[in-house]
XYZ file of C-alpha atoms in Angstrom:
770
model
C 10.531 153.855 143.297
C 13.812 155.435 143.595
C 16.882 152.841 142.397
C 19.952 153.406 144.712
C 23.016 151.124 143.660
C 26.552 151.196 143.984
C 29.128 150.640 140.934
C 32.178 152.540 139.155
C 32.806 153.771 142.694
C 29.655 156.007 142.916
C 26.434 155.551 144.123
C 23.575 156.276 141.632
C 19.698 157.636 142.528
C 17.764 156.365 139.732
C 20.768 156.091 137.465
C 21.908 159.118 138.537
C 25.155 159.739 140.295
C 24.953 160.871 144.190
C 27.216 162.859 145.874
C 25.898 161.748 149.933
C 25.792 164.700 152.158
C 24.882 163.156 155.004
C 24.424 165.298 158.727
C 24.194 162.893 161.698
C 21.811 163.613 164.378
C 21.282 162.209 167.724
C 17.491 162.359 167.883
C 17.450 160.868 171.517
C 18.988 163.584 172.646
C 17.192 166.849 171.075
C 13.286 167.076 172.636
C 11.118 165.624 169.742
C 9.474 169.427 169.346
C 12.278 170.360 167.762
C 13.424 167.386 165.236
C 12.241 169.565 162.498
C 14.135 172.811 162.998
C 17.705 170.560 163.470
C 16.780 168.835 160.108
C 15.915 172.282 158.571
C 19.601 173.519 159.363
C 21.136 170.151 157.657
C 18.667 170.834 154.056
C 20.083 174.256 155.255
C 23.497 173.532 155.350
C 22.881 171.387 151.694
C 22.549 168.417 152.748
C 20.920 165.507 151.334
C 20.580 163.022 154.025
C 20.259 162.376 157.589
C 22.299 160.134 159.516
C 21.979 158.433 163.396
C 22.687 156.040 165.604
C 19.877 154.015 167.149
C 20.619 153.363 170.957
C 19.177 149.814 172.321
C 18.976 150.733 175.335
C 17.700 153.776 175.387
C 14.422 152.021 173.027
C 14.682 148.733 175.319
C 15.726 149.858 178.894
C 13.948 146.640 180.246
C 13.912 143.410 178.514
C 10.325 143.054 178.583
C 10.238 146.575 177.133
C 10.215 148.072 173.721
C 9.607 151.556 172.153
C 10.184 152.414 168.667
C 6.759 154.620 168.429
C 7.301 157.030 171.548
C 4.766 155.397 174.190
C 7.097 156.072 177.391
C 9.315 158.945 175.907
C 8.817 161.085 172.622
C 12.280 161.065 172.327
C 12.250 157.619 172.102
C 9.606 157.437 168.801
C 12.099 156.622 165.948
C 9.063 155.882 164.030
C 7.799 159.184 163.557
C 11.302 160.660 163.174
C 12.356 158.997 160.354
C 9.026 159.410 158.779
C 9.811 163.502 159.317
C 13.007 162.761 157.473
C 11.480 161.545 154.588
C 8.304 163.791 154.373
C 11.134 166.470 155.098
C 13.052 165.300 152.237
C 16.265 163.314 153.364
C 17.820 160.003 152.670
C 18.471 158.092 156.071
C 21.409 156.598 157.100
C 20.479 154.515 159.845
C 22.964 153.176 161.819
C 20.805 150.587 164.812
C 23.841 148.317 166.485
C 24.118 147.116 168.267
C 26.771 148.347 169.334
C 27.166 152.237 168.457
C 29.566 153.734 171.153
C 28.735 157.816 170.813
C 29.794 158.233 174.967
C 27.427 155.606 175.958
C 26.345 153.543 178.586
C 28.233 150.724 177.379
C 28.658 151.527 174.421
C 25.154 151.569 173.737
C 24.578 147.719 175.326
C 21.707 147.429 178.348
C 23.067 146.656 180.871
C 20.014 144.157 181.686
C 21.503 142.302 179.129
C 24.787 141.863 181.434
C 22.566 141.247 184.636
C 21.402 138.437 182.840
C 24.209 136.794 180.671
C 27.504 137.791 182.758
C 28.808 134.914 181.087
C 28.392 136.291 177.407
C 30.921 139.013 178.536
C 34.320 139.639 177.010
C 37.418 138.480 179.649
C 40.312 140.436 179.405
C 44.103 138.410 179.654
C 44.355 139.864 182.988
C 40.912 137.889 184.333
C 38.824 141.068 184.306
C 35.269 141.070 182.993
C 35.077 144.141 180.781
C 31.492 145.860 179.936
C 31.878 144.659 176.554
C 31.000 141.291 174.785
C 32.263 138.161 173.506
C 30.968 139.181 170.165
C 29.841 135.526 168.910
C 28.714 133.959 172.234
C 25.609 132.921 171.744
C 23.690 134.590 174.916
C 24.590 137.908 173.213
C 23.571 136.751 169.750
C 20.213 136.102 171.260
C 18.706 138.928 172.369
C 21.080 140.890 169.378
C 18.222 138.518 167.674
C 15.325 140.469 169.622
C 16.626 144.142 169.042
C 16.918 143.624 165.312
C 13.515 141.869 165.421
C 12.434 144.728 167.383
C 14.337 147.367 165.817
C 14.036 146.327 161.854
C 10.290 146.320 162.250
C 10.461 150.175 161.990
C 12.946 150.155 159.955
C 12.471 147.810 157.548
C 9.259 148.786 155.592
C 11.271 152.721 155.134
C 13.975 151.475 153.079
C 14.557 152.981 149.046
C 13.597 149.453 148.405
C 9.805 149.399 149.360
C 9.562 153.481 148.468
C 10.945 154.961 151.869
C 14.078 156.913 152.117
C 16.189 155.124 153.804
C 19.710 154.285 151.617
C 21.731 152.167 153.559
C 22.323 150.726 157.638
C 25.639 150.459 159.439
C 25.407 147.525 160.777
C 27.185 147.369 164.758
C 30.294 150.275 165.087
C 33.931 150.452 165.038
C 34.291 146.409 165.352
C 36.922 145.769 167.301
C 37.914 149.045 168.574
C 37.498 148.481 172.504
C 40.384 145.674 172.305
C 42.685 148.316 170.086
C 42.491 151.141 172.096
C 42.300 148.667 176.029
C 44.956 146.066 174.595
C 41.907 142.706 175.610
C 42.623 139.648 174.348
C 39.634 137.912 174.711
C 39.672 134.631 177.148
C 36.036 132.961 177.644
C 36.072 130.221 177.363
C 33.337 130.500 173.868
C 36.149 132.365 172.424
C 38.692 130.030 173.443
C 36.998 127.669 171.893
C 36.701 128.880 168.749
C 40.672 130.230 168.565
C 41.628 126.500 169.981
C 39.345 125.015 166.501
C 40.545 128.288 164.513
C 44.599 127.028 165.466
C 44.187 123.557 164.763
C 43.028 124.297 161.207
C 45.800 126.591 160.634
C 48.631 125.100 162.522
C 48.061 121.562 162.699
C 51.912 120.689 163.007
C 52.015 123.436 166.206
C 50.745 121.627 168.586
C 49.954 117.796 167.033
C 47.813 116.983 170.046
C 45.409 120.006 169.829
C 45.693 123.107 171.629
C 42.862 122.714 174.580
C 40.615 126.265 175.516
C 42.721 126.108 178.935
C 45.961 126.040 177.425
C 45.579 128.604 175.793
C 44.475 130.828 178.456
C 47.376 130.430 180.529
C 48.924 131.708 177.788
C 47.546 134.454 177.118
C 47.095 135.593 180.396
C 50.408 134.498 181.706
C 52.541 134.336 177.835
C 56.177 132.197 178.271
C 58.769 132.508 175.907
C 58.052 129.491 173.979
C 54.575 130.351 172.628
C 54.344 134.082 173.588
C 54.468 135.544 169.876
C 53.371 132.516 167.932
C 49.828 133.346 169.968
C 49.045 136.341 170.113
C 49.786 136.488 166.357
C 48.140 134.048 165.570
C 44.756 135.579 167.789
C 45.341 139.239 165.500
C 44.439 136.779 162.306
C 42.011 134.589 164.076
C 39.862 137.663 165.682
C 39.951 138.554 161.633
C 37.770 135.946 161.206
C 35.960 135.918 164.896
C 34.758 139.679 163.305
C 33.882 138.162 160.328
C 31.769 135.871 161.724
C 30.325 138.274 163.776
C 29.165 141.122 160.678
C 28.023 137.463 158.698
C 26.511 137.015 161.554
C 24.311 140.334 161.891
C 23.159 140.637 158.151
C 21.887 137.757 158.586
C 19.135 138.063 160.524
C 19.359 141.438 159.561
C 17.832 140.045 156.247
C 15.997 138.078 158.017
C 14.635 140.505 159.865
C 13.854 142.277 156.377
C 16.834 144.083 155.250
C 17.873 144.791 151.142
C 19.704 148.629 151.290
C 23.563 147.918 151.397
C 25.160 147.359 154.945
C 28.139 149.317 155.289
C 30.731 148.861 158.066
C 32.953 151.844 160.088
C 36.372 151.694 160.574
C 38.194 152.768 163.607
C 41.735 153.158 164.141
C 41.925 157.631 163.750
C 44.344 158.347 166.184
C 47.854 160.752 165.778
C 46.498 162.336 162.174
C 46.039 159.219 161.321
C 48.900 156.890 160.922
C 47.095 154.566 163.561
C 44.162 154.070 161.058
C 45.230 151.343 159.028
C 44.873 148.877 162.127
C 41.132 149.503 162.002
C 41.747 148.383 158.098
C 44.100 145.592 159.326
C 41.492 144.503 161.990
C 38.586 144.654 159.853
C 39.713 143.494 156.581
C 37.657 140.344 156.082
C 35.096 141.681 156.942
C 35.776 144.819 154.262
C 36.245 142.376 151.789
C 32.436 140.634 152.299
C 30.913 140.692 148.977
C 28.214 143.645 148.698
C 29.642 145.258 152.418
C 30.364 149.076 151.475
C 33.179 150.325 153.872
C 33.804 153.881 155.604
C 35.799 155.439 157.579
C 35.700 157.480 160.816
C 38.545 160.556 160.516
C 39.338 162.683 163.458
C 42.264 164.896 162.262
C 41.312 167.675 164.429
C 43.335 170.220 162.657
C 44.143 170.334 158.659
C 47.573 171.781 157.538
C 50.503 171.114 155.768
C 51.863 169.434 158.395
C 49.270 166.239 158.193
C 47.336 167.055 154.812
C 49.627 163.782 153.796
C 48.464 161.798 156.505
C 44.959 162.226 155.012
C 45.266 162.134 151.757
C 47.139 158.111 152.322
C 44.401 157.221 155.579
C 41.645 157.445 152.375
C 43.914 155.715 149.470
C 44.821 152.766 151.963
C 41.283 153.142 152.613
C 40.292 152.582 149.019
C 43.018 150.234 147.982
C 40.581 147.947 150.028
C 36.970 148.619 150.726
C 34.672 147.147 148.291
C 35.964 147.965 144.277
C 33.190 149.454 143.530
C 32.132 151.878 145.742
C 32.393 155.364 146.681
C 35.259 156.287 149.494
C 32.892 156.864 151.676
C 33.584 158.585 155.397
C 30.427 157.727 157.312
C 31.924 159.913 160.725
C 33.696 162.856 159.318
C 34.835 165.422 162.222
C 32.432 168.133 162.222
C 33.614 168.850 166.126
C 35.760 169.084 167.892
C 35.666 173.060 167.749
C 33.953 174.261 170.958
C 33.135 177.822 172.278
C 36.099 179.745 172.336
C 38.108 176.821 171.970
C 40.495 178.309 169.587
C 40.124 175.773 167.364
C 39.803 176.429 162.578
C 36.407 177.074 161.348
C 38.345 176.838 157.905
C 39.587 172.718 158.741
C 35.703 171.544 157.995
C 36.101 173.566 154.959
C 39.047 172.659 154.332
C 39.138 168.729 155.194
C 36.193 168.308 153.000
C 37.883 169.782 149.396
C 41.038 167.770 150.521
C 38.213 164.787 150.785
C 36.454 165.649 147.571
C 39.594 165.750 145.571
C 40.487 162.402 147.088
C 37.730 160.857 144.787
C 35.124 161.044 148.093
C 31.130 161.098 147.202
C 29.427 160.231 150.505
C 30.277 161.735 153.430
C 28.549 161.571 157.452
C 29.298 164.696 159.049
C 29.392 163.999 163.326
C 28.438 164.840 165.083
C 26.611 168.104 163.416
C 25.054 168.523 166.577
C 24.757 168.647 170.032
C 22.416 167.642 172.588
C 21.340 165.998 176.581
C 21.848 162.886 178.083
C 18.735 160.984 179.455
C 20.590 158.839 182.875
C 19.451 155.934 180.496
C 21.988 156.650 178.190
C 23.933 158.304 179.949
C 25.669 159.496 183.486
C 27.208 163.120 182.100
C 24.026 164.730 180.904
C 25.949 167.317 178.644
C 26.999 165.867 174.963
C 28.737 168.983 173.938
C 31.931 168.107 171.840
C 31.291 171.374 169.534
C 29.669 170.839 166.962
C 28.490 173.551 164.728
C 25.253 173.243 165.727
C 24.234 174.199 169.835
C 22.396 172.430 171.846
C 19.752 175.285 171.601
C 20.151 175.381 168.110
C 21.809 177.725 167.685
C 24.613 178.422 165.187
C 28.752 177.970 166.341
C 29.989 180.007 163.890
C 31.977 176.505 161.304
C 28.380 175.838 160.790
C 28.327 178.387 157.582
C 30.667 177.237 156.436
C 28.310 174.673 155.095
C 26.044 175.994 152.389
C 28.445 177.626 151.149
C 31.309 174.500 150.231
C 27.594 172.645 149.271
C 26.706 175.767 146.532
C 29.735 175.475 144.946
C 29.836 171.139 144.693
C 25.643 171.876 144.362
C 26.848 174.069 141.088
C 29.574 171.720 139.366
C 26.982 168.886 139.277
C 27.612 165.905 138.204
C 29.962 166.639 136.200
C 32.014 167.633 139.763
C 30.680 163.942 140.743
C 31.990 161.695 137.904
C 34.898 163.090 137.588
C 38.506 161.350 138.678
C 41.191 162.467 140.689
C 44.633 162.133 138.451
C 47.625 161.174 140.072
C 51.237 160.154 138.730
C 52.102 157.544 140.986
C 51.886 154.911 143.485
C 52.315 153.663 146.965
C 52.670 149.908 148.235
C 51.799 148.994 151.464
C 51.434 146.482 153.541
C 48.783 145.505 155.580
C 49.940 143.586 157.721
C 52.551 145.467 158.616
C 50.091 146.870 160.785
C 48.143 144.159 162.050
C 49.401 144.987 165.873
C 46.664 145.807 168.025
C 47.135 143.828 170.531
C 50.770 142.818 172.491
C 52.450 141.064 174.913
C 55.631 142.062 176.366
C 56.978 139.090 173.990
C 55.643 141.359 171.104
C 55.868 144.404 172.501
C 59.297 145.643 170.970
C 58.444 144.565 167.395
C 55.480 146.548 167.362
C 57.541 149.884 168.350
C 59.759 148.754 165.651
C 56.674 148.973 163.633
C 54.677 151.834 164.398
C 58.410 153.541 164.325
C 59.450 152.846 160.200
C 55.425 152.697 159.340
C 55.410 156.533 161.245
C 58.478 157.520 159.934
C 59.174 156.055 156.328
C 56.106 155.208 155.315
C 53.698 158.098 156.050
C 56.083 161.252 157.213
C 58.353 160.197 154.288
C 57.036 158.253 151.039
C 53.335 159.861 151.466
C 54.708 163.775 152.985
C 57.538 164.353 150.089
C 55.171 162.855 147.624
C 52.347 165.048 148.011
C 53.799 168.330 149.050
C 56.784 167.971 146.036
C 53.135 168.340 144.285
C 53.040 164.479 143.207
C 49.656 162.606 143.881
C 49.478 159.027 144.273
C 47.283 155.660 144.309
C 47.835 153.138 147.287
C 47.438 149.939 146.024
C 48.469 146.501 148.640
C 51.149 144.372 147.608
C 49.815 141.430 149.006
C 46.326 141.473 147.063
C 46.842 143.849 144.242
C 48.325 142.651 141.034
C 51.919 144.733 139.843
C 51.749 145.312 136.027
C 53.881 148.586 135.195
C 51.219 149.568 132.994
C 49.161 150.652 135.144
C 51.785 150.743 137.559
C 54.767 152.426 135.847
C 56.410 152.891 139.859
C 55.531 152.563 143.449
C 57.116 153.509 146.721
C 57.112 150.723 149.309
C 58.020 150.720 152.665
C 59.827 147.962 153.839
C 60.777 146.107 156.819
C 62.402 142.553 157.927
C 59.248 140.819 157.009
C 57.655 139.905 153.765
C 56.598 137.052 152.794
C 58.128 135.177 149.473
C 54.877 135.834 147.410
C 55.424 139.856 147.551
C 58.824 139.608 147.159
C 58.371 137.191 144.445
C 55.993 140.031 143.171
C 57.926 143.087 143.500
C 60.814 141.141 141.881
C 58.806 140.151 138.983
C 56.981 143.533 138.411
C 60.285 145.338 137.959
C 62.244 142.577 135.731
C 58.700 143.601 133.538
C 59.764 147.465 133.388
C 58.425 148.498 136.227
C 60.240 151.329 138.770
C 60.350 150.695 142.399
C 61.704 152.788 145.227
C 62.037 151.126 148.417
C 63.044 153.282 151.872
C 63.462 151.032 155.067
C 65.242 147.255 156.216
C 65.068 144.871 153.385
C 62.957 141.936 154.147
C 65.032 138.760 155.492
C 61.693 136.672 156.653
C 58.634 136.100 156.428
C 55.547 137.239 158.374
C 55.820 133.791 160.209
C 59.168 134.428 161.092
C 60.192 132.160 158.576
C 63.660 133.009 156.749
C 63.257 134.787 153.394
C 65.808 136.934 151.339
C 64.116 136.503 147.833
C 64.449 140.459 147.005
C 68.009 140.887 148.664
C 68.916 137.780 146.662
C 67.845 139.622 143.625
C 69.424 142.276 144.073
C 72.483 140.374 145.015
C 73.161 142.051 148.281
C 76.502 140.759 148.936
C 76.753 141.619 152.823
C 74.629 143.629 155.466
C 75.570 145.535 158.306
C 73.378 148.099 160.557
C 69.720 148.752 160.395
C 70.232 148.763 164.331
C 66.935 150.219 165.608
C 66.596 153.497 167.519
C 69.991 154.620 167.050
C 70.919 157.772 165.008
C 73.358 158.588 162.742
C 74.770 160.550 159.849
C 74.231 160.077 156.474
C 75.023 161.703 152.928
C 72.554 161.679 150.563
C 72.820 163.240 147.081
C 75.012 166.105 148.424
C 73.673 166.868 151.575
C 75.869 165.828 154.303
C 75.210 165.106 157.717
C 71.222 164.310 157.367
C 70.008 162.633 160.593
C 68.348 159.862 160.486
C 68.003 156.394 162.690
C 67.590 152.004 161.596
C 70.772 152.880 158.302
C 71.508 149.566 157.019
C 74.396 149.450 154.501
C 74.741 147.321 152.333
C 77.977 146.082 149.960
C 77.143 144.227 145.952
C 77.457 145.790 143.074
C 75.221 148.076 142.048
C 74.467 151.272 139.053
C 74.068 153.937 141.242
C 75.016 154.985 144.996
C 73.386 158.206 146.248
C 73.695 157.679 150.394
C 76.127 156.113 151.888
C 76.903 155.620 156.151
C 79.848 156.087 158.178
C 83.372 155.814 156.397
C 81.609 155.760 152.568
C 79.479 152.714 153.602
C 76.158 151.947 150.513
C 73.032 152.851 152.238
C 71.226 154.432 149.056
C 71.558 152.582 146.223
C 70.135 152.076 142.410
C 70.471 148.766 140.523
C 69.043 147.364 136.363
C 66.575 144.483 136.926
C 65.342 142.717 133.621
C 63.491 145.669 132.251
C 63.098 147.947 135.432
C 65.156 148.988 138.413
C 64.942 149.341 141.547
C 66.491 151.782 143.952
C 66.739 151.260 147.794
C 67.690 153.676 150.687
C 67.791 152.103 153.661
C 67.185 154.021 155.999
C 63.975 156.277 158.262
C 63.802 159.711 157.975
C 61.316 162.053 158.088
C 60.657 164.823 154.935
C 61.270 167.526 157.241
C 62.541 170.254 156.302
C 63.885 171.355 152.890
C 66.577 169.203 152.455
C 64.786 166.456 153.655
C 62.381 166.607 151.380
C 64.785 167.595 148.616
C 66.088 164.381 148.659
C 62.831 163.249 148.083
C 62.573 164.932 145.485
C 65.723 163.960 143.809
C 64.840 159.999 143.951
C 61.314 160.633 142.142
C 62.877 162.420 139.406
C 65.396 159.746 139.156
C 63.369 157.084 138.605
C 61.207 159.277 136.664
C 57.970 160.832 138.705
C 57.927 163.880 137.627
C 55.112 166.720 139.540
C 52.155 166.744 137.908
C 52.538 170.959 138.944
C 54.722 173.841 139.224
C 53.934 176.801 140.750
C 56.178 180.504 142.472
C 54.445 179.920 145.697
C 53.416 176.099 147.824
C 49.910 175.405 147.200
C 48.168 172.300 147.889
C 46.987 171.527 144.366
C 45.307 168.490 142.939
C 43.602 167.550 140.040
C 39.808 166.374 139.003
C 39.774 164.711 135.335
C 36.209 164.093 133.941
C 34.633 163.841 130.703
C 32.879 167.397 130.996
C 35.732 169.072 132.010
C 38.097 169.494 134.970
C 38.347 170.154 138.593
C 41.547 171.900 139.558
C 41.502 171.793 143.398
C 43.905 174.461 145.577
C 43.371 174.637 148.971
C 45.794 177.146 151.053
C 46.630 176.176 154.263
C 48.534 178.787 155.344
C 47.240 181.967 157.867
C 48.511 184.069 155.276
C 46.885 184.488 151.298
C 49.018 183.335 148.352
C 49.215 185.001 145.014
C 51.272 182.036 142.802
C 51.003 181.211 139.390
C 50.588 177.559 137.984
C 52.078 175.513 135.549
C 51.124 171.942 134.249
C 53.825 169.802 132.221
C 55.331 173.530 131.549
C 52.536 175.181 130.194
C 50.822 177.992 131.805
C 47.645 177.613 133.483
C 45.211 180.738 133.656
C 47.329 182.240 131.176
C 49.824 183.276 133.292
C 47.339 184.990 135.518
C 48.171 185.811 139.405
C 45.996 183.399 140.914
C 44.765 184.536 144.175
C 44.148 182.779 147.446
C 42.729 184.188 151.052
C 44.247 182.610 154.110
C 43.493 179.255 155.493
C 40.693 178.795 151.786
C 39.867 176.939 149.167
C 39.116 176.750 145.514
C 37.971 174.756 143.555
C 38.179 175.861 139.685
C 37.398 174.894 136.274
C 39.405 173.521 133.380
C 37.902 172.845 130.234
C 34.485 173.157 131.277
C 31.685 172.132 128.878
C 28.816 173.821 130.816
C 26.804 172.985 128.242
C 26.478 172.647 124.534
C 28.372 175.793 123.437
C 29.965 177.528 126.053
C 33.385 175.808 127.406
C 34.488 177.258 129.951
C 38.916 176.544 129.206
C 39.859 178.625 132.822
C 38.279 181.015 135.759
C 40.216 182.246 138.612
C 37.318 182.072 141.094
C 34.714 179.403 141.948
C 32.009 179.065 140.614
C 28.793 179.426 144.086
C 25.828 179.386 141.757
C 24.698 178.393 138.338
C 21.333 179.912 137.368
C 19.989 179.472 134.109
C 16.854 181.078 132.045
C 15.409 180.783 128.851
C 17.991 183.468 127.013
C 20.622 184.078 129.811
C 23.288 182.226 132.035
C 24.288 183.374 135.389
C 27.617 181.934 137.288
C 28.126 184.028 140.194
C 31.985 183.278 141.081
C 34.256 183.594 144.966
C 35.669 185.756 144.782
C 34.281 188.030 142.479
C 37.541 189.377 141.032
C 38.117 186.741 137.849
C 39.661 186.535 134.591
C 38.147 183.159 132.235
C 38.691 182.342 129.020
C 35.531 181.074 127.483
C 34.624 179.799 123.739
C 31.537 179.920 122.656
C 29.305 179.333 119.885
C 25.798 180.436 119.686
C 25.850 182.889 123.256
C 27.631 186.245 123.618
C 28.503 187.711 126.712
C 27.116 190.420 128.646
C 28.325 194.465 128.264
C 29.664 194.944 131.621
C 32.440 192.134 131.162
C 36.621 193.224 129.704
C 36.226 191.219 126.661
C 39.093 190.177 124.488
C 38.555 188.245 121.644
C 42.036 186.029 121.556
C 41.061 183.399 118.725
C 37.677 182.098 117.050
C 34.558 182.350 119.531
C 37.748 182.302 121.586
C 37.376 184.762 124.167
C 39.641 186.284 127.289
C 36.368 187.718 130.036
C 37.520 189.816 132.960
C 34.969 191.833 135.805
C 35.114 192.324 139.770
C 31.661 191.619 140.283
C 31.599 188.363 140.955
C 28.930 187.406 137.940
C 29.901 185.945 134.922
C 26.401 186.699 132.909
C 26.603 185.094 129.389
C 23.071 185.698 126.855
C 21.632 183.564 124.432
C 22.316 184.889 121.203
C 18.729 184.862 119.309
C 19.573 185.317 114.968
C 18.219 188.213 114.439
C 21.793 190.163 114.369
């Protein structure tokens, strides 16, 4: 019986590292006699798994009717579908809800649940009953229990732990997403009683007699100045624990019905190019931190280019900083649609996005959604379900389908060596998750949320992350309130600071610098903690005598590193004794300075600007140089270049997001790569190039200017099919020789430089007869 585990940031199948590539298929939107054809398309794309929602409202359309074997409709034959996938050699990621969203009525909950249990519905602060449930209402959970008992009767025997093919099960879907999107808080009496109990536990002195549910209903529905900010901020914190309680209940109910494989929580929030995604991380953090829980992202960038790839990088790194440390980076909804016929969308997006995320360490992807289909009226009043997926509802292929098998070939050719290789980074971005705890608002909290939103988007995403990415300084990330700060592990740390920061974090940053860390802070200096109590530890450590300015949304011109009239906002001015001044505002007032603390240094930049021009970008570049953060690569033209390092070799990822081909030379640590050979990358294409790759004993590829598409070995020959066909390689061979078709130049003992125009690197095993 095969074993499936996760550890050391990888999935493992029978102790072999697994690159999990799935495509989402909604069997309930495609006639059953076409299922095999669609699953074959997944296999032809190079995928090894299929993922599927399992809609409660489809399989239990009435409280007395449950169909999971197709006895009322062939497209309800879940058991048959899962068995078909197993026969075809595909693993399964099952997603049985209860919520599935997926453009279905009530987000997948049968209407009869609300008809029979109106008291279990979510009631928003305006008194309106929503078409979603109060998750923990006992009458809702009673119905979920019955659904789980039915659906796990099909799923449990088919888990890999019992010889089946189900590897993972996602419980519910995008918990808390409707609440954020609709800006609603739950005043259902059951939820209010839970909130009241939470307040009594965590803030016993705030309401000496204890807040009643009635009091909370009034204050949340009609917020007044005295309690409005406190209660809404407390509700956000409470709801983190509420969602954890909901997931705890679901997981226990699933285990009671036989679930044994790891559970998955998927994280919503991807809007505005990903800048809102950490809101979902904030909402779900206590679920993510449950022991044994796997986290997976939902990402929909729509397009990819130099203007937004940094946002995808930061989303990935923030997720890695918070997810189960044993798991790989995993996206369970990795955009595959959005390419409707004649829409003008980029077919190259799907390839480039995948390459970018694999270079970040992503080792599990569910390409969502892979197939068009049609809705039965039970699922949705809109029959057509066509969002520009790779496969149309009739089974024909859109143009971007071809991108998948082509990239899968390369990933398979590099195999285990690439899967186990890890991203190389040179610096770290630190963030505070509580700065994204802004999912619901009232008129009294909206201003603070607007300020935080501006600072997050302009400074964290478009200055720090964008500037580091564009200047070839790959970064990882850590959450400042949770992670340890060790200068030996994190020599440099970039932080977006805003006026609120808890004392423990401020002290942690001070201790980090005293121990030798180099801290770069951008934004407004912190003045209070997240409970709005005065806290100026960092300011005091920097001996800032006086602070001025910093008015929200006030635009000013500053000077930095010799650049004049740089547009910025939220500009602060400082007075104190500083080692260096690199930015000023107004009448020469200090807005950027460096100060030594103990063994380390702090750089403070009290302004908000995005790295949108070469001048702005160079300001960050100069800040990085000043703090000793050097680029990983130098090149003669710009491309997105990043490196995976592994025991058997390294892999260089080169993405050209531009509409024109590029030719460039590349260097790292002042050493020319590829022997100074000009690297050619076609428009809107990427390359994965091996460096110092031990293909097998006796064959080392030191460099190769084309990516491997096919790896084939016979008794006495090894073939590498390459793309593009024109290539140059440097090899060290022992026991092998090059085929006569290659142009060969000896450049050292057993080291050769070879080139060809036909895209074939052929090596012949020596027989010892010479």
